[in-house]
mmCIF file of N, CA and C in Angstrom:
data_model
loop_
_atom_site.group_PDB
_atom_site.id
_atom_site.type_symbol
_atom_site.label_atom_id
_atom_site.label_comp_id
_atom_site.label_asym_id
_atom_site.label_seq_id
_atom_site.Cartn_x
_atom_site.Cartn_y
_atom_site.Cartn_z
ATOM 1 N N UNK C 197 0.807 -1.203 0.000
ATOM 2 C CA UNK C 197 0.000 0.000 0.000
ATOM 3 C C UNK C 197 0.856 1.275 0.000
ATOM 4 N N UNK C 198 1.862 1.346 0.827
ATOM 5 C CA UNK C 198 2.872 2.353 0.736
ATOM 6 C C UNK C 198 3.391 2.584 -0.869
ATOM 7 N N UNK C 199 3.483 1.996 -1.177
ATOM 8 C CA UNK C 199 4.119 2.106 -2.685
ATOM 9 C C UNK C 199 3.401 2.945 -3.782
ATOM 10 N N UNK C 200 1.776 2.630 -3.465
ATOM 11 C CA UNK C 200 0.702 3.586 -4.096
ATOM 12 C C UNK C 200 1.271 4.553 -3.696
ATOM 13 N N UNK C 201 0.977 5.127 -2.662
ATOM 14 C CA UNK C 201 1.168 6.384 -2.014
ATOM 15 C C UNK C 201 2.321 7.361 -2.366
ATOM 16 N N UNK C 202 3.297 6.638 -2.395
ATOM 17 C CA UNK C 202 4.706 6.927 -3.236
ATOM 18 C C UNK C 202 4.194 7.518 -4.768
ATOM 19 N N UNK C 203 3.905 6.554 -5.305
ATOM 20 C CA UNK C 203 4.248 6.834 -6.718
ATOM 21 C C UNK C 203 2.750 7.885 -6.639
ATOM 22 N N UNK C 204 1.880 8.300 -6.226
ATOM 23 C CA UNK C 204 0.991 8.846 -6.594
ATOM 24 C C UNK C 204 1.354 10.492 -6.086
ATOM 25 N N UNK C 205 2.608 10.561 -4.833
ATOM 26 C CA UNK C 205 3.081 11.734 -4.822
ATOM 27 C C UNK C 205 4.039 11.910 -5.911
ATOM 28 N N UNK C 206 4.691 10.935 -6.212
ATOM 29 C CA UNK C 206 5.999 11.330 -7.436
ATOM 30 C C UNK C 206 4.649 11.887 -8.917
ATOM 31 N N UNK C 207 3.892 11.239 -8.708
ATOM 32 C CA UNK C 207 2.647 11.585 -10.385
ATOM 33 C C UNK C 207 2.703 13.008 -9.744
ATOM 34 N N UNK C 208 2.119 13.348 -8.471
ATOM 35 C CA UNK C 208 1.772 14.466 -8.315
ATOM 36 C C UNK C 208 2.675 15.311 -8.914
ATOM 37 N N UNK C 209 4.141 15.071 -8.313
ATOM 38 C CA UNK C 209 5.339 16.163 -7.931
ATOM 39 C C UNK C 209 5.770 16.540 -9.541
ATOM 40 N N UNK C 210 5.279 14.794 -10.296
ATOM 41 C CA UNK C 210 6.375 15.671 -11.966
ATOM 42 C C UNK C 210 4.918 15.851 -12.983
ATOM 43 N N UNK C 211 3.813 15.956 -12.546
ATOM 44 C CA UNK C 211 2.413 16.509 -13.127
ATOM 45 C C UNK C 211 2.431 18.052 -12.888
ATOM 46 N N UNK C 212 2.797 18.374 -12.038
ATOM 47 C CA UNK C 212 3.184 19.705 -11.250
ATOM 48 C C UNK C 212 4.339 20.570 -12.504
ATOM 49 N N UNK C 213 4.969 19.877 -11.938
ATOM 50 C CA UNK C 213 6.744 20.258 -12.994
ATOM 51 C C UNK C 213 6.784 20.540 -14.478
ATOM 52 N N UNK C 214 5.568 19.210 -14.807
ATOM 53 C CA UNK C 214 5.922 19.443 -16.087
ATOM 54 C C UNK C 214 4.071 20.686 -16.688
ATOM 55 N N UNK C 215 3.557 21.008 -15.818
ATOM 56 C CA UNK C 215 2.669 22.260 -16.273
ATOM 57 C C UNK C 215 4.055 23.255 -16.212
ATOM 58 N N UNK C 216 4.630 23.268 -15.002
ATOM 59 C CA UNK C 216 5.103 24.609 -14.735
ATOM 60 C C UNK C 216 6.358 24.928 -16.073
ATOM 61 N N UNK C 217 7.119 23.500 -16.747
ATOM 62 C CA UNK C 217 8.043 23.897 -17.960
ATOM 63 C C UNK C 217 7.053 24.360 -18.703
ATOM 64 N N UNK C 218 6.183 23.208 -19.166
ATOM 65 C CA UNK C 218 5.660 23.448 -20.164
ATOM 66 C C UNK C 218 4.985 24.992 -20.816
ATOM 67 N N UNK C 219 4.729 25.456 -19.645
ATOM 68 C CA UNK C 219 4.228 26.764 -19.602
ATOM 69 C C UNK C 219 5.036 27.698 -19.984
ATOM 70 N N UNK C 220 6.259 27.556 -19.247
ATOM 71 C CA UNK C 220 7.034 28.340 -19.377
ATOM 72 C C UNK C 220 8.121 28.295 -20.534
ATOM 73 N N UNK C 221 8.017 27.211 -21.161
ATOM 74 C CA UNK C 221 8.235 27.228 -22.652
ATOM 75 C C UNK C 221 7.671 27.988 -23.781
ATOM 76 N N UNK C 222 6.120 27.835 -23.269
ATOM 77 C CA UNK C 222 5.099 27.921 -24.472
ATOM 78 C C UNK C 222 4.779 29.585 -24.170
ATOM 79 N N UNK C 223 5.134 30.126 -23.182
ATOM 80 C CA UNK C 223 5.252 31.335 -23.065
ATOM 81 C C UNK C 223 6.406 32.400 -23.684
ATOM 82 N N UNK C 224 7.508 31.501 -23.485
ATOM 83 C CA UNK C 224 9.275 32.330 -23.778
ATOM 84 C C UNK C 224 9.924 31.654 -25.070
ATOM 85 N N UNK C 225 9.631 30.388 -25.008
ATOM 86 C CA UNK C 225 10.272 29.767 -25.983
ATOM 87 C C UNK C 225 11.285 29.039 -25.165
ATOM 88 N N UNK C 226 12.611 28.913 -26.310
ATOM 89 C CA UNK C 226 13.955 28.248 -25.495
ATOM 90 C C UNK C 226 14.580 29.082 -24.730
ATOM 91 N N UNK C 227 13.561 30.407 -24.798
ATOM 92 C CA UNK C 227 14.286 31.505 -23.735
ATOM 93 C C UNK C 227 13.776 32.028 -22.491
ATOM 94 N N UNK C 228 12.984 30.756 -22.195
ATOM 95 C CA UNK C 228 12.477 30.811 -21.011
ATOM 96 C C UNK C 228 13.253 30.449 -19.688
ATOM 97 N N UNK C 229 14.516 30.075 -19.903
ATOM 98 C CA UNK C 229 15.320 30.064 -18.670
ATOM 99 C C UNK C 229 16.456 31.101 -19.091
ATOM 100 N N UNK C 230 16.279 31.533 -19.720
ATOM 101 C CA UNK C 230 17.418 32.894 -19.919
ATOM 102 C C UNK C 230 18.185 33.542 -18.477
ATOM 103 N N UNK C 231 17.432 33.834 -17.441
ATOM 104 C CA UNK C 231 18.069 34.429 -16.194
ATOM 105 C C UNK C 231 19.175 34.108 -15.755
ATOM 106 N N UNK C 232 19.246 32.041 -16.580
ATOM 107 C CA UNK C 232 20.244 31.388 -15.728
ATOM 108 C C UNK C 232 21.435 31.612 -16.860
ATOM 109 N N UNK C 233 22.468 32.193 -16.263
ATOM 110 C CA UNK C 233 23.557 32.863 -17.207
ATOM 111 C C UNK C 233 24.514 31.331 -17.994
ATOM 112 N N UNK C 234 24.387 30.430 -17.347
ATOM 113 C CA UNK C 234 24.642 28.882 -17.766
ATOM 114 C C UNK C 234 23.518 28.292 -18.774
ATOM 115 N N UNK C 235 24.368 28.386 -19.909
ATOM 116 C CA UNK C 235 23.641 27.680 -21.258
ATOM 117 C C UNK C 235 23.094 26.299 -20.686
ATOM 118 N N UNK C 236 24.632 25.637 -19.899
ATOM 119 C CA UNK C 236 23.625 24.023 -19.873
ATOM 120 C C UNK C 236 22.496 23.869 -19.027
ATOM 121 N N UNK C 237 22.282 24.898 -18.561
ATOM 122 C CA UNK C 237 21.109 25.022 -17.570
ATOM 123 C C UNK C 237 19.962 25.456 -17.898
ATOM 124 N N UNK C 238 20.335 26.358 -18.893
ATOM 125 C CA UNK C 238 18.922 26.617 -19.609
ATOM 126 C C UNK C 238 18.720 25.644 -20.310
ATOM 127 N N UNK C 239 19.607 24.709 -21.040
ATOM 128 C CA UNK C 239 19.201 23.835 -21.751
ATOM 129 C C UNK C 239 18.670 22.903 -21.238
ATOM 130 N N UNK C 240 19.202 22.440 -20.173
ATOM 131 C CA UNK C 240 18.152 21.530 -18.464
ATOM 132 C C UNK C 240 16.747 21.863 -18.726
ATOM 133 N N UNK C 241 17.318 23.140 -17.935
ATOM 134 C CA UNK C 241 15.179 23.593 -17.709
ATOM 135 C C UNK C 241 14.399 23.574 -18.782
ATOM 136 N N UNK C 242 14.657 23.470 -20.148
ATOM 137 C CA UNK C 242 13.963 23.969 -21.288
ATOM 138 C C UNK C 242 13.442 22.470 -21.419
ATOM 139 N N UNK C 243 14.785 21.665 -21.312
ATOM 140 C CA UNK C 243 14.113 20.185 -21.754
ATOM 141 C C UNK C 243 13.647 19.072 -20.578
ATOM 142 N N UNK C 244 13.295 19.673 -19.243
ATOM 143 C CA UNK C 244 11.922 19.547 -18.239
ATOM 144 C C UNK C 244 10.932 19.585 -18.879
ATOM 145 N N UNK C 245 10.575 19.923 -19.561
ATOM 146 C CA UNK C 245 9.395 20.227 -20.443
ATOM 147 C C UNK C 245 8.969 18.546 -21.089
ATOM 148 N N UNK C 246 9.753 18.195 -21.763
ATOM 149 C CA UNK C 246 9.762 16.983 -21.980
ATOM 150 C C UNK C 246 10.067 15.635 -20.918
ATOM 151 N N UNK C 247 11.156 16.001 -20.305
ATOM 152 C CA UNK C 247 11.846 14.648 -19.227
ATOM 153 C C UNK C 247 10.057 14.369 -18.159
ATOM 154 N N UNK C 248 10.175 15.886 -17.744
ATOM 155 C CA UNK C 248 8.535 15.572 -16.334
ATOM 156 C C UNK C 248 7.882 15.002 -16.991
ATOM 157 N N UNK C 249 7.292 15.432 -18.073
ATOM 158 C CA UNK C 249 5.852 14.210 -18.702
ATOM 159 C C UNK C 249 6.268 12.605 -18.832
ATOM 160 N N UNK C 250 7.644 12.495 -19.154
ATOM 161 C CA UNK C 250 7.737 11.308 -19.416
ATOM 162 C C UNK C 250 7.967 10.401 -18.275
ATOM 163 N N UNK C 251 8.531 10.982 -17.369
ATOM 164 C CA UNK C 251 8.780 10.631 -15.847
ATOM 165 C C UNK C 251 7.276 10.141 -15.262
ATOM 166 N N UNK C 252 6.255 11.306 -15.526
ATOM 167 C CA UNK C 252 4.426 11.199 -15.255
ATOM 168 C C UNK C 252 4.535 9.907 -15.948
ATOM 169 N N UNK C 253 4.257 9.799 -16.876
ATOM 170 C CA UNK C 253 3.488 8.668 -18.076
ATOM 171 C C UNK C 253 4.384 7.642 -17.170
ATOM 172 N N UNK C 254 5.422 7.485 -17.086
ATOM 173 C CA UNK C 254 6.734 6.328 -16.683
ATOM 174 C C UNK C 254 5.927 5.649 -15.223
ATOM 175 N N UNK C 255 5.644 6.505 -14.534
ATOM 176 C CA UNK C 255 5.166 6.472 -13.393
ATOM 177 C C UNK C 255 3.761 5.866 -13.212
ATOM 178 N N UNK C 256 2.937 6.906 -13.691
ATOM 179 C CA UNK C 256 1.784 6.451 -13.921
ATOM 180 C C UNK C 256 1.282 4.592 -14.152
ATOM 181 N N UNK C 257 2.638 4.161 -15.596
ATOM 182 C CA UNK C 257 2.242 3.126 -16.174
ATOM 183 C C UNK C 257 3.143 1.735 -14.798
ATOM 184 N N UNK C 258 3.743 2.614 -13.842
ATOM 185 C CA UNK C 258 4.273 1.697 -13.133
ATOM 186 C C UNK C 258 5.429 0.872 -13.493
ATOM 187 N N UNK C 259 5.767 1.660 -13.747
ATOM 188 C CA UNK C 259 7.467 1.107 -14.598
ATOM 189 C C UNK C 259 8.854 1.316 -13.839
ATOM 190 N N UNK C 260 9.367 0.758 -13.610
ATOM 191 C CA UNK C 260 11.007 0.334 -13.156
ATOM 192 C C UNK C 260 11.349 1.780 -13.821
ATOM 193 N N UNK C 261 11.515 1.626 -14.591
ATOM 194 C CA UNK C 261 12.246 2.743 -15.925
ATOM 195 C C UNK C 261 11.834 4.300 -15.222
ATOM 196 N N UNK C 262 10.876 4.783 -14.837
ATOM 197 C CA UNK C 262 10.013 5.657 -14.530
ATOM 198 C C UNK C 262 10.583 6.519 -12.935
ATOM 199 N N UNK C 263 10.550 5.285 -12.279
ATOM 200 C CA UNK C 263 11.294 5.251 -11.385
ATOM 201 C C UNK C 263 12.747 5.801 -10.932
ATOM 202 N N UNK C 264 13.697 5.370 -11.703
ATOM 203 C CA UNK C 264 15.171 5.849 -11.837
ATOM 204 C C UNK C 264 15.284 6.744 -12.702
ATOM 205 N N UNK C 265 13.941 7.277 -13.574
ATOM 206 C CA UNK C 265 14.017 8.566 -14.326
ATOM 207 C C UNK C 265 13.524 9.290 -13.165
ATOM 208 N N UNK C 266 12.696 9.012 -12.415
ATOM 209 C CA UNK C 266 12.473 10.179 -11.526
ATOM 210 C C UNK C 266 13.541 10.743 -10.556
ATOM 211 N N UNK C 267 14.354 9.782 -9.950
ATOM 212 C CA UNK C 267 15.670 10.345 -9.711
ATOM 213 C C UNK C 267 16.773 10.787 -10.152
ATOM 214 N N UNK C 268 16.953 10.333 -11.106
ATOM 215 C CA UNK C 268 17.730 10.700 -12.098
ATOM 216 C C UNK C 268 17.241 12.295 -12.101
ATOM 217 N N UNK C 269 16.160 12.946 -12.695
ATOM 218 C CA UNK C 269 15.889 14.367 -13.241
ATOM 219 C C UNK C 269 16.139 15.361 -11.949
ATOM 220 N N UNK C 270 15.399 14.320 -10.552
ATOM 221 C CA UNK C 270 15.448 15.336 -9.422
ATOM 222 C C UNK C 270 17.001 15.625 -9.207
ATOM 223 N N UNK C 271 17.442 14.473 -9.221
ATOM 224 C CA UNK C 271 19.089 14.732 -8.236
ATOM 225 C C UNK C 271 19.442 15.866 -9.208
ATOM 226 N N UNK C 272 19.118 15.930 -10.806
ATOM 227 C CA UNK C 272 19.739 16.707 -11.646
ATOM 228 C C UNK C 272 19.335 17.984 -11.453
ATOM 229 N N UNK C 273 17.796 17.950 -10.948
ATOM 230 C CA UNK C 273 16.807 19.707 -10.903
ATOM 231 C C UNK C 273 17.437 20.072 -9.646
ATOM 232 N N UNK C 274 17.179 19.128 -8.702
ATOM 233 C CA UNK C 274 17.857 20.090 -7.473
ATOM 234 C C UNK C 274 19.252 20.493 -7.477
ATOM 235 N N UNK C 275 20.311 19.738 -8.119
ATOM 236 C CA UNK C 275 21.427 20.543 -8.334
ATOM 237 C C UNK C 275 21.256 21.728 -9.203
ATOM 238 N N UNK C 276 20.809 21.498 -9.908
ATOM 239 C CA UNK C 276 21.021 22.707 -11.261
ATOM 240 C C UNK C 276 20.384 23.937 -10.531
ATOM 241 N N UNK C 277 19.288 23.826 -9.554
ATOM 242 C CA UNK C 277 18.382 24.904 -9.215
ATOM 243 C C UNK C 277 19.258 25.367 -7.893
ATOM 244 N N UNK C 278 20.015 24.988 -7.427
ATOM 245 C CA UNK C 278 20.774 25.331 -6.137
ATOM 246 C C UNK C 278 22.610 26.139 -7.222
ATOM 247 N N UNK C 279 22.634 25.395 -8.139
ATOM 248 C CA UNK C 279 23.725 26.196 -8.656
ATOM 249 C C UNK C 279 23.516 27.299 -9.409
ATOM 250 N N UNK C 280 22.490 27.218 -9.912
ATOM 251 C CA UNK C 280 21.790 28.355 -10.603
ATOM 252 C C UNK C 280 21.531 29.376 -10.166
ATOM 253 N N UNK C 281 21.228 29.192 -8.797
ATOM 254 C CA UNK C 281 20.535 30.078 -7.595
ATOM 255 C C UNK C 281 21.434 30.704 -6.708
ATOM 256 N N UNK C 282 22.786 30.181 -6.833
ATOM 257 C CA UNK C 282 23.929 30.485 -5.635
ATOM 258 C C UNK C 282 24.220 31.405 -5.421
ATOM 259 N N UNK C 283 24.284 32.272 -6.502
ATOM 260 C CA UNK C 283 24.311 33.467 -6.250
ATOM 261 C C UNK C 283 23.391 34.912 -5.818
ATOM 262 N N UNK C 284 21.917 34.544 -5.959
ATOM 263 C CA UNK C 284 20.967 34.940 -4.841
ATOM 264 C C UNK C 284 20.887 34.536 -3.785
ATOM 265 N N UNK C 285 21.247 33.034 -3.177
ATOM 266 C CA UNK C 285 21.272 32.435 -2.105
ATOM 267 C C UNK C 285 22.353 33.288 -1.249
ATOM 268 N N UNK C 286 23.904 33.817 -1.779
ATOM 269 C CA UNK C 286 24.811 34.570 -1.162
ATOM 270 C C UNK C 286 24.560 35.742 -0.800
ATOM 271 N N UNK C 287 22.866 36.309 -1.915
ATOM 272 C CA UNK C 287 22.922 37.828 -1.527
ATOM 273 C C UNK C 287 21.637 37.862 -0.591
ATOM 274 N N UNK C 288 20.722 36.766 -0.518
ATOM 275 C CA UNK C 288 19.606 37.070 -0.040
ATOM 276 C C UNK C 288 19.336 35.304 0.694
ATOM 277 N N UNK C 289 19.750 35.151 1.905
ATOM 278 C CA UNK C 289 19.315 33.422 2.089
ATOM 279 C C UNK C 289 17.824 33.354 2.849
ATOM 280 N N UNK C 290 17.065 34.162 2.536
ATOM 281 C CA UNK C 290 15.930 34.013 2.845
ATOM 282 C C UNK C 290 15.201 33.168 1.408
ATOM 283 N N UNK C 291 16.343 33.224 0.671
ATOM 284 C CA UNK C 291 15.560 32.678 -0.863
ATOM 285 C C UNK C 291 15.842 31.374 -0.429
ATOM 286 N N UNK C 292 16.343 30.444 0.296
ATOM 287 C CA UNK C 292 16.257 29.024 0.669
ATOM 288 C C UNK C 292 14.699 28.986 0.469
ATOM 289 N N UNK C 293 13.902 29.091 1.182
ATOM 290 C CA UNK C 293 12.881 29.204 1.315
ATOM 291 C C UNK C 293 11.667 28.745 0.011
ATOM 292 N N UNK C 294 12.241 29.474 -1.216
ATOM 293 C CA UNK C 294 12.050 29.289 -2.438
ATOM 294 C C UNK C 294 12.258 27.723 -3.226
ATOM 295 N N UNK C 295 13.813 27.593 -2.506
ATOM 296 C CA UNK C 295 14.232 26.079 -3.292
ATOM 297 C C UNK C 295 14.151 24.914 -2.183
ATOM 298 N N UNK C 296 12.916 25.468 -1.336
ATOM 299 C CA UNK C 296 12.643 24.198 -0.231
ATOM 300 C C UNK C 296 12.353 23.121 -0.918
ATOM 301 N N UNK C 297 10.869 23.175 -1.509
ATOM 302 C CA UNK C 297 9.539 22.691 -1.851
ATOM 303 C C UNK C 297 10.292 21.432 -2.916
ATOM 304 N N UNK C 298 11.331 22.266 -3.924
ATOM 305 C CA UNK C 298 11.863 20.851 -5.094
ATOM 306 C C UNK C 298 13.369 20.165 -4.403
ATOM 307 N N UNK C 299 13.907 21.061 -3.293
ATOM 308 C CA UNK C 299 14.525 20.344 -2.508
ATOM 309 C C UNK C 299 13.934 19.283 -1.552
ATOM 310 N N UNK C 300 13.090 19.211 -1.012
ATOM 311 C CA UNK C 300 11.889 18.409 -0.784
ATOM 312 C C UNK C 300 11.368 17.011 -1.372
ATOM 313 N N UNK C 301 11.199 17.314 -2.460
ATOM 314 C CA UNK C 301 10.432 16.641 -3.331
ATOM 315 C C UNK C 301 12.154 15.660 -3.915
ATOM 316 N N UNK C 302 12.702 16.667 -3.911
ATOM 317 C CA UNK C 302 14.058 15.801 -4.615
ATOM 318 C C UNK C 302 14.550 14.716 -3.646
ATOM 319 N N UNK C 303 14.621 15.236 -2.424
ATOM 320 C CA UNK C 303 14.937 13.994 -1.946
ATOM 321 C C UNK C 303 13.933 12.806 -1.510
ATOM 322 N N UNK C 304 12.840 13.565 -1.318
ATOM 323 C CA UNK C 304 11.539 12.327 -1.440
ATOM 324 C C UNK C 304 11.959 11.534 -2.315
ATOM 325 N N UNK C 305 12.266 11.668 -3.910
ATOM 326 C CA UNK C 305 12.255 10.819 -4.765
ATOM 327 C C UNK C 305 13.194 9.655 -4.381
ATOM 328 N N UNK C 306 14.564 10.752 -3.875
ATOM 329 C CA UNK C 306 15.561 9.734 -4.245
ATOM 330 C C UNK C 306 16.222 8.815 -3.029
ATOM 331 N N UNK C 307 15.047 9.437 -1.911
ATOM 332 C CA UNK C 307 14.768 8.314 -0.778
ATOM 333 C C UNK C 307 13.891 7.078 -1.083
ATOM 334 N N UNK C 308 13.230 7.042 -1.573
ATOM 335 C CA UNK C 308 12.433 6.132 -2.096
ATOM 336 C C UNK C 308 12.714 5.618 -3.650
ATOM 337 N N UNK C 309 13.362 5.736 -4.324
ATOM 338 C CA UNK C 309 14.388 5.026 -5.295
ATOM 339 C C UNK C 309 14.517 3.323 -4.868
ATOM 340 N N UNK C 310 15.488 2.940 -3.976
ATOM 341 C CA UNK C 310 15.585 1.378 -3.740
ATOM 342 C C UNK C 310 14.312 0.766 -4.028
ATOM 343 N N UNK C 311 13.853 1.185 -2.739
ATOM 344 C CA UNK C 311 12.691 0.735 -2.164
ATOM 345 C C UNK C 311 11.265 0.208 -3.044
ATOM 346 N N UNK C 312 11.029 1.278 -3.741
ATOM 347 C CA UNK C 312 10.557 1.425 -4.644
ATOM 348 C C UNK C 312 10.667 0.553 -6.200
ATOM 349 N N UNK C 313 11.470 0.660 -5.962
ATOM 350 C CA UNK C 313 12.465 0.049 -7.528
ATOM 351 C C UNK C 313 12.037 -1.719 -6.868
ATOM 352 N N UNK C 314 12.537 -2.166 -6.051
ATOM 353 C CA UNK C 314 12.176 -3.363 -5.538
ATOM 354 C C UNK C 314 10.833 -3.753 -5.572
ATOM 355 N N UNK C 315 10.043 -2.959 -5.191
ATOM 356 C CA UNK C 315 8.502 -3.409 -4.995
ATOM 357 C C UNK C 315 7.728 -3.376 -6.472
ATOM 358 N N UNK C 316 8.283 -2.622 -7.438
ATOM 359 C CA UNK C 316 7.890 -2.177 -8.694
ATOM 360 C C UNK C 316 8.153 -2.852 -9.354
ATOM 361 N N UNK C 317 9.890 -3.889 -9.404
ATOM 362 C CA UNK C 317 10.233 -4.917 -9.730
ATOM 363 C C UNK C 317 9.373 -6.297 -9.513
ATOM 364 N N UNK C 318 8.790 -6.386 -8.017
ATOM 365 C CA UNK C 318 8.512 -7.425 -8.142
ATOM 366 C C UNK C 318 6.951 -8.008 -8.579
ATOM 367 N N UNK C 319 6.132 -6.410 -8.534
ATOM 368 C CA UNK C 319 5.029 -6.731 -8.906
ATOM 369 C C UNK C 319 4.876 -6.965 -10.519
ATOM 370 N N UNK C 320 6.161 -6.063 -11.072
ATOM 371 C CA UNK C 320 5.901 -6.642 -12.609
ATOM 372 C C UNK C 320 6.711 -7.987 -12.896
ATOM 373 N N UNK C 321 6.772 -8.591 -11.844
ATOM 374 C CA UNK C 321 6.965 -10.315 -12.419
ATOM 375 C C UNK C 321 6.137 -11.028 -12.254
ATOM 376 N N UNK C 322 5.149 -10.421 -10.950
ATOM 377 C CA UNK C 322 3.945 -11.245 -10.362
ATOM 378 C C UNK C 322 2.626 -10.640 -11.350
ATOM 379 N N UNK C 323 1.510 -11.707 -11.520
ATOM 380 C CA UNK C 323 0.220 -11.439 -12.414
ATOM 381 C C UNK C 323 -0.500 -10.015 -12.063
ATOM 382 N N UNK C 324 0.229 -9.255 -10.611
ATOM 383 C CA UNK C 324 -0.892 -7.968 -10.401
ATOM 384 C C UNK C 324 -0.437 -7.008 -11.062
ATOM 385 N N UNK C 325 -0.981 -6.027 -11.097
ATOM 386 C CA UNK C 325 -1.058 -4.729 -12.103
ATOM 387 C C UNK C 325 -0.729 -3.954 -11.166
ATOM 388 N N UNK C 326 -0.527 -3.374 -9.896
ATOM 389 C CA UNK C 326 -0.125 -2.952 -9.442
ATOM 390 C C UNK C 326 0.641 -3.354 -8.007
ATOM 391 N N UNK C 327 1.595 -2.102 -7.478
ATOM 392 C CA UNK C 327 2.496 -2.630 -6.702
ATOM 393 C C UNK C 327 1.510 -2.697 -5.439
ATOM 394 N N UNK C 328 2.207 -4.012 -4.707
ATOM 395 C CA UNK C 328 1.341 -3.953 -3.196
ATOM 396 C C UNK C 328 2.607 -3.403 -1.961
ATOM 397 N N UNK C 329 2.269 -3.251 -1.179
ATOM 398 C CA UNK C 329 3.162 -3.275 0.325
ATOM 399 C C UNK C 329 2.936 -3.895 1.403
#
């Protein structure tokens, strides 16, 4: 039962993520992370747009794969958004505050990675459709 619960906050967390690229794509273009003076970072955030949905769908369908994409993107968003940020963080650290919520969520994911990955594994060998706990 825990395992629902899991993956139905991870649906939540990259259903969330991927309105907020997507938006912010379809608003700016590829120049919607412009602020961040690091090309590979804009190039990160731009292609959130794509990784969150697929992470959702990955998730959703209960997949192994889905799973280690969801950590995979967080360990990558929360770095990129803490290096990106370092330099408001030096002038203003009340902006922690700001990079709680996907600091949060990032390590939710990638606390529940093993765990997860195991139970997800074993229900897709067994006849149920979804994971039990």
């Amino acid at each position: 039962m825990w395992a629902r619960w899991v993956l139905a906050v991870y649906l939540i967390g990259f259903l969330e993520g991927s309105c907020v690229h997507i938006l912010d794509v379809a608003r700016d273009g590829i120049h919607a992370y412009a602020s961040f003076p690091q090309v590979p970072l804009q190039v990160f955030f731009v292609s959130l747009a794509i990784l969150d949905p697929l992470v959702a769908v990955l998730v959703g369908l209960v997949r192994r794969e889905g799973v280690w994409l969801a950590s995979a993107v967080m360990a990558t968003d929360v770095f990129a958004n803490w290096w990106g940020n370092r330099h408001w963080l030096q002038d203003d650290p009340a902006r922690l505050v700001w990079l709680s919520p996907i600091t949060f969520f990032g390590l939710f994911v990638v606390a529940f990675l093993l765990p997860l990955h195991r139970t997800v594994a074993r229900t897709a060998s067994s006849p149920q459709t979804a994971p039990a706990a």
